[in-house]
Tab-separated table of C-alpha atoms in Angstrom:
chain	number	residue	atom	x	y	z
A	145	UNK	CA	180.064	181.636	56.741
A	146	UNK	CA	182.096	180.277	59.894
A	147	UNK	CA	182.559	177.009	58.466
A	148	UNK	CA	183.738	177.689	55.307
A	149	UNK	CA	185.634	180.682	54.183
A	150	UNK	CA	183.445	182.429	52.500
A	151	UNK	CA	181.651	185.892	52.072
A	152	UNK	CA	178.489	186.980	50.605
A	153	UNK	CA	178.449	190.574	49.070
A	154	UNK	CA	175.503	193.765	48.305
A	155	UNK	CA	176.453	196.012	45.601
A	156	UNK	CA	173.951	199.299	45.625
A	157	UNK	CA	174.540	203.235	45.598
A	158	UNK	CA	172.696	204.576	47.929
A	159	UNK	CA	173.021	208.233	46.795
A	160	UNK	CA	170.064	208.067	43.946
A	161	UNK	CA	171.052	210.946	41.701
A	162	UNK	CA	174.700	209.198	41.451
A	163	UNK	CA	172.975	205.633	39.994
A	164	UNK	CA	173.861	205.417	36.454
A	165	UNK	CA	171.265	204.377	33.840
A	166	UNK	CA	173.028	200.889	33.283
A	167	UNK	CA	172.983	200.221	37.124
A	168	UNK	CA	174.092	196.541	37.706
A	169	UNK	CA	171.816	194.903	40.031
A	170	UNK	CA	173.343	191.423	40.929
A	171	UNK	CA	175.456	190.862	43.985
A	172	UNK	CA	177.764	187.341	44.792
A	173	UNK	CA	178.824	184.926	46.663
A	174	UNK	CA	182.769	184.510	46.905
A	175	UNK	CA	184.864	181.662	48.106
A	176	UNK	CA	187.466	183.344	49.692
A	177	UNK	CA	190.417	181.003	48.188
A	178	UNK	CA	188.561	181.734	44.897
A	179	UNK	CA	188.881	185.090	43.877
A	180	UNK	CA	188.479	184.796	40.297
A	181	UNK	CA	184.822	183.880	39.501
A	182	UNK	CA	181.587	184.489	42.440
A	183	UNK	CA	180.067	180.880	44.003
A	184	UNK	CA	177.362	182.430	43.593
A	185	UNK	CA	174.553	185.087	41.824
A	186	UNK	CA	172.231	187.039	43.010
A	187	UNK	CA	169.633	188.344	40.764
A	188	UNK	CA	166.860	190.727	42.461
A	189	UNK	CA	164.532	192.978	40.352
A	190	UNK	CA	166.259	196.695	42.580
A	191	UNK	CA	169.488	196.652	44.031
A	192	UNK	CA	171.129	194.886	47.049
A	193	UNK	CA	172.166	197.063	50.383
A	194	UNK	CA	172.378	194.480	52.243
A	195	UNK	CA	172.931	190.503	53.038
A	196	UNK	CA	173.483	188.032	55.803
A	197	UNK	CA	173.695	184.393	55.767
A	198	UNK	CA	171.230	182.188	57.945
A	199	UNK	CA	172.158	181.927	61.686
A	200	UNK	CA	171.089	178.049	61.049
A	201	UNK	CA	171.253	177.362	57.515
A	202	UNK	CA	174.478	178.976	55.775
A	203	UNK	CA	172.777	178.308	52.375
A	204	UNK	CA	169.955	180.446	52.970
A	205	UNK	CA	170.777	184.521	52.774
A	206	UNK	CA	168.881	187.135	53.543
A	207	UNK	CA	168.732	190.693	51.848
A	208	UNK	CA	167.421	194.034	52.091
A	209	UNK	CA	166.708	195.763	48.803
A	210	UNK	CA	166.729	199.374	47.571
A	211	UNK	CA	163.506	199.197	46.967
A	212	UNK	CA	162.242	198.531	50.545
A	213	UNK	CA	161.488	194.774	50.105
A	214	UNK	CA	163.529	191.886	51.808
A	215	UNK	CA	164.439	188.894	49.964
A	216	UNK	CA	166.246	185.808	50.786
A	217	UNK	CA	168.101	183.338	48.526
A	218	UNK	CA	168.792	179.776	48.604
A	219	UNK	CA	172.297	178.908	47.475
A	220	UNK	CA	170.596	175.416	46.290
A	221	UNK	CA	167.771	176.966	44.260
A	222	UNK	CA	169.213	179.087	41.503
A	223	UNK	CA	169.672	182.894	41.404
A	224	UNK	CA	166.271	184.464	41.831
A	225	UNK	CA	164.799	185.305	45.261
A	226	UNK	CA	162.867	182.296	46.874
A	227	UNK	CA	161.053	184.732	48.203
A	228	UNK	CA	159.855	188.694	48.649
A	229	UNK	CA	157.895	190.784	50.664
A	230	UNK	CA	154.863	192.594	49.189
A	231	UNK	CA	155.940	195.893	48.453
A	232	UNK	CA	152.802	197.490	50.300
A	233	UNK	CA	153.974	195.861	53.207
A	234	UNK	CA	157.656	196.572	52.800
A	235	UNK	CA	159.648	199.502	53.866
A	236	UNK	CA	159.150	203.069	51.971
A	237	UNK	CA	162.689	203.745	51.745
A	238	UNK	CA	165.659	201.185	50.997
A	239	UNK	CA	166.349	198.403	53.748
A	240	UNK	CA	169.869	199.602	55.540
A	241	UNK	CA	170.041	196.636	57.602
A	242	UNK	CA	168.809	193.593	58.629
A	243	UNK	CA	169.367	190.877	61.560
A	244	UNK	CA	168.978	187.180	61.735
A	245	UNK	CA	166.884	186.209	65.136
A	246	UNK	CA	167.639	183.606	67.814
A	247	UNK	CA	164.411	181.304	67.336
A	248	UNK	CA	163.276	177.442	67.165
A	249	UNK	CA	162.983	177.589	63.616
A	250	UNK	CA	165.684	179.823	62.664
A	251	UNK	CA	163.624	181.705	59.885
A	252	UNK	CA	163.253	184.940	61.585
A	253	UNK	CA	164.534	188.076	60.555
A	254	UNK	CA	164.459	192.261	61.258
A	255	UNK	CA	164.798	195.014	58.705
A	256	UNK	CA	165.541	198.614	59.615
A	257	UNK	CA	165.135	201.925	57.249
A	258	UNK	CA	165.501	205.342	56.890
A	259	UNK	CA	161.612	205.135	56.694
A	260	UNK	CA	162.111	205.423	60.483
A	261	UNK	CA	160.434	201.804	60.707
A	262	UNK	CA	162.014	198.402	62.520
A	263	UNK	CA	159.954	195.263	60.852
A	264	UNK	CA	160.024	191.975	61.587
A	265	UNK	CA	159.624	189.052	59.152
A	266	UNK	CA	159.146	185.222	59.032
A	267	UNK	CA	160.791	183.661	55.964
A	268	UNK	CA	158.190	180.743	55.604
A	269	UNK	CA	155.397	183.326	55.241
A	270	UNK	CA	156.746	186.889	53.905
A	271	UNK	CA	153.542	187.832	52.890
A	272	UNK	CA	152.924	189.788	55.892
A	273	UNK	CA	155.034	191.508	58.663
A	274	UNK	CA	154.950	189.871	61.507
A	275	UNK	CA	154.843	193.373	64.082
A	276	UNK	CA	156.619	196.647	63.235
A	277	UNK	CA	157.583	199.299	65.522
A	278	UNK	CA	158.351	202.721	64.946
A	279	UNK	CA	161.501	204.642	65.619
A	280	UNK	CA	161.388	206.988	68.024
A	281	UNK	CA	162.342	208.985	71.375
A	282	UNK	CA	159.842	208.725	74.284
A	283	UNK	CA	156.909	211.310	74.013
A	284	UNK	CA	157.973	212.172	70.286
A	285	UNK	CA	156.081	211.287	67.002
A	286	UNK	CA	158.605	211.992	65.080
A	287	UNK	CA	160.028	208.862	63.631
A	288	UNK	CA	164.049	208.789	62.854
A	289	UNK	CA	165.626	207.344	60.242
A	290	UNK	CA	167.447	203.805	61.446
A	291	UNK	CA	170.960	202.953	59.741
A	292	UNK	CA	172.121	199.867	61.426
A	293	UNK	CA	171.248	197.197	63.417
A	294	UNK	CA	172.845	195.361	66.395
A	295	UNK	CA	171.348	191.835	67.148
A	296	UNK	CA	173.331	190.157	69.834
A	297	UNK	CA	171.565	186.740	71.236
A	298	UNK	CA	174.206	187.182	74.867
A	299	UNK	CA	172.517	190.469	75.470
A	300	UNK	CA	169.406	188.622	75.504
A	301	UNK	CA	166.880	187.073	72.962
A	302	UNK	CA	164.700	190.013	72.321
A	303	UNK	CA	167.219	192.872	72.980
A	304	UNK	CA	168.412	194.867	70.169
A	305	UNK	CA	169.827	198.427	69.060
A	306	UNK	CA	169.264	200.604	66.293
A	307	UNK	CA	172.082	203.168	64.914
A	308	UNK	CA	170.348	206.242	63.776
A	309	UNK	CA	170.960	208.790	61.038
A	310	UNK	CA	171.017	211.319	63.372
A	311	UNK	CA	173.733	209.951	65.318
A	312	UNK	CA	171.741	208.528	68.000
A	313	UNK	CA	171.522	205.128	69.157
A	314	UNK	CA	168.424	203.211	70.355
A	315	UNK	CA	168.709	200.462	73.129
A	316	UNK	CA	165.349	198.603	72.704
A	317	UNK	CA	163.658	195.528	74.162
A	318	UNK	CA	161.053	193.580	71.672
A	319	UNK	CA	158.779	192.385	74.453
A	320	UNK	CA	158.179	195.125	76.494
A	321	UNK	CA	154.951	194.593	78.528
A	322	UNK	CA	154.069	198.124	76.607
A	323	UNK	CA	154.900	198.670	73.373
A	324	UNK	CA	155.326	202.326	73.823
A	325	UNK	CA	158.360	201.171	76.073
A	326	UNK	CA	160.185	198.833	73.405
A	327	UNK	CA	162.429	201.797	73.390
A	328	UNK	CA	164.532	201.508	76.422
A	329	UNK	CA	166.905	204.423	76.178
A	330	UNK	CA	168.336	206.631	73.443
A	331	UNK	CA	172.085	208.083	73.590
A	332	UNK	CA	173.564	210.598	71.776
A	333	UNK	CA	176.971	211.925	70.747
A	334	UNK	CA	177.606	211.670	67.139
A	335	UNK	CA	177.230	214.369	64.416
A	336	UNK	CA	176.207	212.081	61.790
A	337	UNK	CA	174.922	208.690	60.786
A	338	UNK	CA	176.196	205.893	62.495
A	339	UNK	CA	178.147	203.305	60.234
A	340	UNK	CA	179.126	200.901	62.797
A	341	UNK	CA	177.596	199.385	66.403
A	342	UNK	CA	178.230	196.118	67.429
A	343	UNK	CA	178.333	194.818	71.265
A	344	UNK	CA	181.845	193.400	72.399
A	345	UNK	CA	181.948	189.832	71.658
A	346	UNK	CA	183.493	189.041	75.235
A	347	UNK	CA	181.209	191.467	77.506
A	348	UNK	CA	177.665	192.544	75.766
A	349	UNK	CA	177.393	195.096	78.281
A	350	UNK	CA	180.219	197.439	76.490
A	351	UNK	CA	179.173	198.270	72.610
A	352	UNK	CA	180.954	200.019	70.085
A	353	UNK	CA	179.812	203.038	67.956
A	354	UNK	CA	181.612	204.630	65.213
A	355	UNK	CA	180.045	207.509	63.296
A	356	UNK	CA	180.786	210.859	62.205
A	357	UNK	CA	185.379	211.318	62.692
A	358	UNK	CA	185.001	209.009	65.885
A	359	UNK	CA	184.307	205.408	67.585
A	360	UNK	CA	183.316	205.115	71.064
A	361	UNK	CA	182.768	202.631	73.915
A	362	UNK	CA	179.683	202.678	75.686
A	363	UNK	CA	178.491	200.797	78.273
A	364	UNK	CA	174.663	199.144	78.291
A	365	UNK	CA	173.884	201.058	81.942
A	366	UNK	CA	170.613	203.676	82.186
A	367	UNK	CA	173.042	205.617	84.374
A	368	UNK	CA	175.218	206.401	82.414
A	369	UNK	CA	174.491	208.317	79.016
A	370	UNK	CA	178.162	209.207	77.570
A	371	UNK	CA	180.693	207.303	76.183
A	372	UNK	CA	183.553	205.803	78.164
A	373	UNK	CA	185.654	205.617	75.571
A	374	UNK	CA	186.461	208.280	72.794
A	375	UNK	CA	189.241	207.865	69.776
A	376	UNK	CA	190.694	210.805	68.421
A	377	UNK	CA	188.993	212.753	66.213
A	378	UNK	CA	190.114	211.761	62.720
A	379	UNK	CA	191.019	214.062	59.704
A	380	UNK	CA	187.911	211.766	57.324
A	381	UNK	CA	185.279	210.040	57.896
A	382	UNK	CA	184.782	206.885	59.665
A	383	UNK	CA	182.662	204.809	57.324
A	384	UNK	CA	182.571	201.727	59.389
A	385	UNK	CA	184.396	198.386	61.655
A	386	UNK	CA	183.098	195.861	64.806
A	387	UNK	CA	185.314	194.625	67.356
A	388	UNK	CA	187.433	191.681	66.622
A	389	UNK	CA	185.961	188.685	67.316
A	390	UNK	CA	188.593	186.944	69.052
A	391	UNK	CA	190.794	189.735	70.891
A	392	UNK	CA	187.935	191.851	73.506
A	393	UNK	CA	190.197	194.921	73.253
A	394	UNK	CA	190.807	194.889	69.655
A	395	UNK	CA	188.274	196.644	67.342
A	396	UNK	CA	188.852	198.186	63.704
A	397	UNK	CA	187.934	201.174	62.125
A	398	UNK	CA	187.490	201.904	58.393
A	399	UNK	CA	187.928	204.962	56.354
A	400	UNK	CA	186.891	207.562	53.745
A	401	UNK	CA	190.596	208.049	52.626
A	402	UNK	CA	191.104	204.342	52.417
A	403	UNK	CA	192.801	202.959	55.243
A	404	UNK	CA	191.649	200.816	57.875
A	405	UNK	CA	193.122	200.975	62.051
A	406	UNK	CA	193.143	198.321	64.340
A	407	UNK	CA	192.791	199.730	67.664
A	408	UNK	CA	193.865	197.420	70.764
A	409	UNK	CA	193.241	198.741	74.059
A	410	UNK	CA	195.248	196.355	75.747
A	411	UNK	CA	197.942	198.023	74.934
A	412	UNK	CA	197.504	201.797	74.236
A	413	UNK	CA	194.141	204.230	73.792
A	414	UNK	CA	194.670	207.784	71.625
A	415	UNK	CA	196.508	206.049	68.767
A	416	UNK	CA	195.918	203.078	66.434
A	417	UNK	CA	198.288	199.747	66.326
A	418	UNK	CA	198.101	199.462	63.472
A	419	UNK	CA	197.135	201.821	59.752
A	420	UNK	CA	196.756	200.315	56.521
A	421	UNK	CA	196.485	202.012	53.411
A	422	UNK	CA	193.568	199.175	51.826
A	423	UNK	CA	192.858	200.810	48.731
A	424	UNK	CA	192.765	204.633	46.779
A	425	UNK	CA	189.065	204.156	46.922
A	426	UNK	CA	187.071	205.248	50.059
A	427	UNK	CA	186.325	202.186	51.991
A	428	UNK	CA	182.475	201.235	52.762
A	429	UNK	CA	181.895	198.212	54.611
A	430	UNK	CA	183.746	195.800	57.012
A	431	UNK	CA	183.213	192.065	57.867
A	432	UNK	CA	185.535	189.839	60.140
A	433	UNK	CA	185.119	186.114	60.278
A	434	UNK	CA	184.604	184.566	62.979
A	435	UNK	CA	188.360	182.971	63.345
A	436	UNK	CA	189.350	186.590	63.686
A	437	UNK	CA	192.320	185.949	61.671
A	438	UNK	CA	190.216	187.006	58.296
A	439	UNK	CA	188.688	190.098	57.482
A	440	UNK	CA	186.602	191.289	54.117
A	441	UNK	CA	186.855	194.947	53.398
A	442	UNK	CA	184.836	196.407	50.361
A	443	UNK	CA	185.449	199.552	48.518
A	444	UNK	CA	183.506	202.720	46.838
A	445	UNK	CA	184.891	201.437	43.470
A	446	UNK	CA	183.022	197.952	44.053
A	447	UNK	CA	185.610	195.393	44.935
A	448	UNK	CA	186.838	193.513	48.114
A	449	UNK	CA	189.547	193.141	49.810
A	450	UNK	CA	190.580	189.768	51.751
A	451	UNK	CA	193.078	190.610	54.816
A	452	UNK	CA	194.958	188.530	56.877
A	453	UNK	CA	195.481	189.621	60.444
A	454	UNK	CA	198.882	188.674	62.432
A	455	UNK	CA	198.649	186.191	65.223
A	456	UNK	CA	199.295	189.187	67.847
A	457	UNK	CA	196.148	191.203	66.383
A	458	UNK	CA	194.029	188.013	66.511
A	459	UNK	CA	194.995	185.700	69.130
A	460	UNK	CA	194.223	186.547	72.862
A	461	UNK	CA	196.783	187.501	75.236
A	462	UNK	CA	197.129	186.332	79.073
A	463	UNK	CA	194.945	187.519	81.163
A	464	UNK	CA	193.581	189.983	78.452
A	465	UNK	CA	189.878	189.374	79.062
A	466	UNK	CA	189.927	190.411	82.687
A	467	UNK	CA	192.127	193.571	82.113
A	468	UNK	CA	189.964	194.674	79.748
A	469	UNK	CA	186.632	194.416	81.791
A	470	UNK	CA	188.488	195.887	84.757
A	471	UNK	CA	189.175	199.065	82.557
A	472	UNK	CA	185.712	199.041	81.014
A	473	UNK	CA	184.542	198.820	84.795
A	474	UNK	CA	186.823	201.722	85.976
A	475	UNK	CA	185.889	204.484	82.738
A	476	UNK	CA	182.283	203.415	83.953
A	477	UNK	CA	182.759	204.136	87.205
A	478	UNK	CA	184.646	207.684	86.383
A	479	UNK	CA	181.545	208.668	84.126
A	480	UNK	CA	179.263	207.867	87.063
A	481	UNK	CA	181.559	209.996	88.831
A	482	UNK	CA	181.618	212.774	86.781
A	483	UNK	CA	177.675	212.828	86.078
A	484	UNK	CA	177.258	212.754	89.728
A	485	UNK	CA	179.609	215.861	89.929
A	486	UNK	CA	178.139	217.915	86.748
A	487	UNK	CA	174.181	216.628	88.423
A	488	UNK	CA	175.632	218.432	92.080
A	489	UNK	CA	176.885	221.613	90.346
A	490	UNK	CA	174.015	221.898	88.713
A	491	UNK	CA	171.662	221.807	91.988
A	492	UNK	CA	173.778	223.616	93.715
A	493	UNK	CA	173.612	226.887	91.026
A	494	UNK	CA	169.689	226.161	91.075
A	495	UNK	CA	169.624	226.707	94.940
A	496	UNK	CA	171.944	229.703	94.496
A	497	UNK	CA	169.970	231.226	92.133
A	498	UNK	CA	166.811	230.334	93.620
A	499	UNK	CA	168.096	231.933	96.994
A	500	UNK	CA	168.720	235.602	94.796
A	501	UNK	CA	165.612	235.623	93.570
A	502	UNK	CA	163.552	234.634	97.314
A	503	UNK	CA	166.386	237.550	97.902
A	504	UNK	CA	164.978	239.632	95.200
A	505	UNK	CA	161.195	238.582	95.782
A	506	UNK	CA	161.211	239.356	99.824
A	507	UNK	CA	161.952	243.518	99.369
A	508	UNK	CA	158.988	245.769	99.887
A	509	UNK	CA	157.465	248.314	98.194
A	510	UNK	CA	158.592	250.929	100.834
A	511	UNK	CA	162.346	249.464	101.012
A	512	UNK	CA	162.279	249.842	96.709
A	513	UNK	CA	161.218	253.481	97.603
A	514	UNK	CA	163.621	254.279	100.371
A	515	UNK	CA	166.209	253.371	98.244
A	516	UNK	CA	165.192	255.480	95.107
A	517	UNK	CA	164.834	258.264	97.427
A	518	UNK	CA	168.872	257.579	98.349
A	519	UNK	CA	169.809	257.560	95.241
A	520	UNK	CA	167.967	260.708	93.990
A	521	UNK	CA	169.846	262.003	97.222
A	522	UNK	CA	172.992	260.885	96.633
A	523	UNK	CA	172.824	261.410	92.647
A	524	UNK	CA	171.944	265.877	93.382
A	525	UNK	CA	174.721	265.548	95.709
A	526	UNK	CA	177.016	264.087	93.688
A	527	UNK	CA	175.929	266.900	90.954
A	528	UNK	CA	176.369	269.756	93.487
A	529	UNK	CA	179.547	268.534	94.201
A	530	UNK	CA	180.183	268.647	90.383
A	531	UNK	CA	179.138	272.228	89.949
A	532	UNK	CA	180.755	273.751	92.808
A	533	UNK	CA	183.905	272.261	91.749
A	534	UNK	CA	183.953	273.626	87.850
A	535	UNK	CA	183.149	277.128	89.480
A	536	UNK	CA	186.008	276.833	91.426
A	537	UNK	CA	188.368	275.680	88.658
A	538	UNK	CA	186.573	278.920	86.324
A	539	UNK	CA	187.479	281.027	88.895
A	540	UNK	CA	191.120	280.093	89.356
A	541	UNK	CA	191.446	280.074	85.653
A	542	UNK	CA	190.119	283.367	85.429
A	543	UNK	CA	192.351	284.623	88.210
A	544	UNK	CA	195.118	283.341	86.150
């Protein structure tokens, strides 16, 4: 919540053979200068994955449930859902993510699952989806599992991208004059599910991905399909992080061991500023506010931790924002630069290979046959030579 410090959080296991029998089902609201009892309570009937509040109305949050169904709450009507979605119509496997949309009445929402299915929902009338579209690579029907969404209103209205479990992501376009073109482009890179990919708050054309032991920039341009930007690859897993929201070269990175980086690129690229040891516990999900000066971080044993970030790591420095583009703008540029050169090598072994075959292709029956008869030739001479010679060597032996 921007205007008030305070954080709304899902509690869930996603791995279903690790839910105990007694799973707890309810997830909070905390005021962040209250750490000792939750606002609020949220009781659903399967377990939370995942919650936002209301791009218009902070009292109203939305949630994705294990079950497939999404939900939303009203902070002013008790702890039971307001409202669900009918679980024909829902998702068939648990709802990873889900996105508040940029619309007159604010009450719009998307839901993405490992179902392989994006939905999208009105909150005034949940009983039925209001268009679905299914995730998938041009020409394929085979639908891939979406992890997390990116909703970002600067990159345009009904622009979005979809993190995949198979480490791809999905640049997409809602109102494509053909729906079998809502899927603009797909990249790949990652070895795993993606766990983080948010556009940088300054310049939507650059986004960030983190998945697998690495983050990495990318830029939003059809011509160019690898990263600019690569961290190191780390010793764990990266479980999640989003760029800061007030510094455009600062972005964070969280952790299976438990620590958390803050990355500035204003300053260096193959290390971290700064590494801090949160918690024991392997840390799962990652939430700055908007101030950038606060950030929630929540943990595999189920609590949250509230961190403050220095004025250097969270206020903008001089001249920052331009620097930054003009680097984004120059590892674009060398990408281009490099596809171009890979694109030319490869044409160029094409045409040299094409050349040895014409090569290959243009001899004649009677050249093939002339030169089998010269090397029949040349192979009996080559033995007479052979035989003579051991003769001669018998014959000096025996002489001997």
């Amino acid at each position: 919540d921007p205007a008030v410090h305070k954080v709304v959080i899902s509690y869930s296991i996603m791995q279903f053979q690790q839910q105990p029998a007694d799973m707890p089902l309810k997830s909070y609201v905390w005021d962040v200068n209250n750490p000792n009892t939750p606002e609020f309570e949220m009781s659903p009937n399967s377990q939370i994955c995942c919650s936002k509040f209301n791009l218009k109305d902070t009292n109203i949050i939305g949630s994705g449930q294990y079950n497939g169904q999404f939900t939303f709450y009203d902070l002013r009507k008790g702890s039971s859902a307001v409202d669900a979605t009918p679980i024909d119509l829902s998702h068939r496997d648990p709802v990873y993510d889900m996105a508040w949309l940029q619309s007159k009445t604010g009450t719009e929402a998307m839901t993405v699952s490992t179902d392989g299915q994006v939905l999208w929902w009105d909150i005034r009338k949940l009983s039925e989806c209001l268009e679905s579209m299914p995730l998938r690579e041009k020409g394929s029907e085979t639908n891939l599992g979406g992890v997390i969404l990116e909703y970002d209103t600067n990159a345009g209205p009904t622009n979005f991208m979809v993190g995949s479990e198979q480490g791809h992501v999905f640049s997409c376009n809602r109102k494509a004059k053909n729906p079998a073109d809502r899927v603009k482009y797909v990249l790949g890179g990652h070895h795993g599910p993606l766990s983080g990919l948010r556009r940088n708050p300054f310049n939507s054309k650059y986004f960030l991905s983190i998945g697998d032991w690495t983050a990495r920039v990318w830029t939003d341009d059809t011509a160019v399909k690898t990263p600019i930007l690569t961290t190191k690859y780390h010793n764990t897993y990266l479980t999640g992080g989003t760029w800061s929201p007030t510094r455009p070269g600062v972005f964070y990175t969280i952790k299976m061991d438990g620590t958390m980086d803050v990355w500035d690129l204003y300053y260096k690229h193959n290390e971290p500023t700064l590494t801090v040891q949160v918690s024991d516990s392997s840390l799962t999900t990652f939430a700055a506010h908007e101030s950038g000066g606060i950030v929630a971080v929540g943990t595999a044993d189920g609590s949250v931790n509230i961190l403050q970030m220095s004025a250097g790591l969270s206020e903008m420095a001089l001249n920052e924002k331009a620097a930054i583009n003009n680097m984004f703008d120059r590892e674009t540029a060398r990408e281009k630069n490099l596809e171009k050169a890979i694109k030319e090598a490869k044409v160029k072994a094409r045409k040299e290979a094409a050349r040895k075959d014409e090569l290959i292709d243009n001899v004649t029956p009677e050249q093939l046959q002339a030169i089998e008869e010269d090397f029949m030739k040349q192979t009996a001479l080559d033995g007479a030579d052979a035989n003579g010679a051991t003769e001669n060597g018998h014959a000096e032996n025996g002489g001997a």
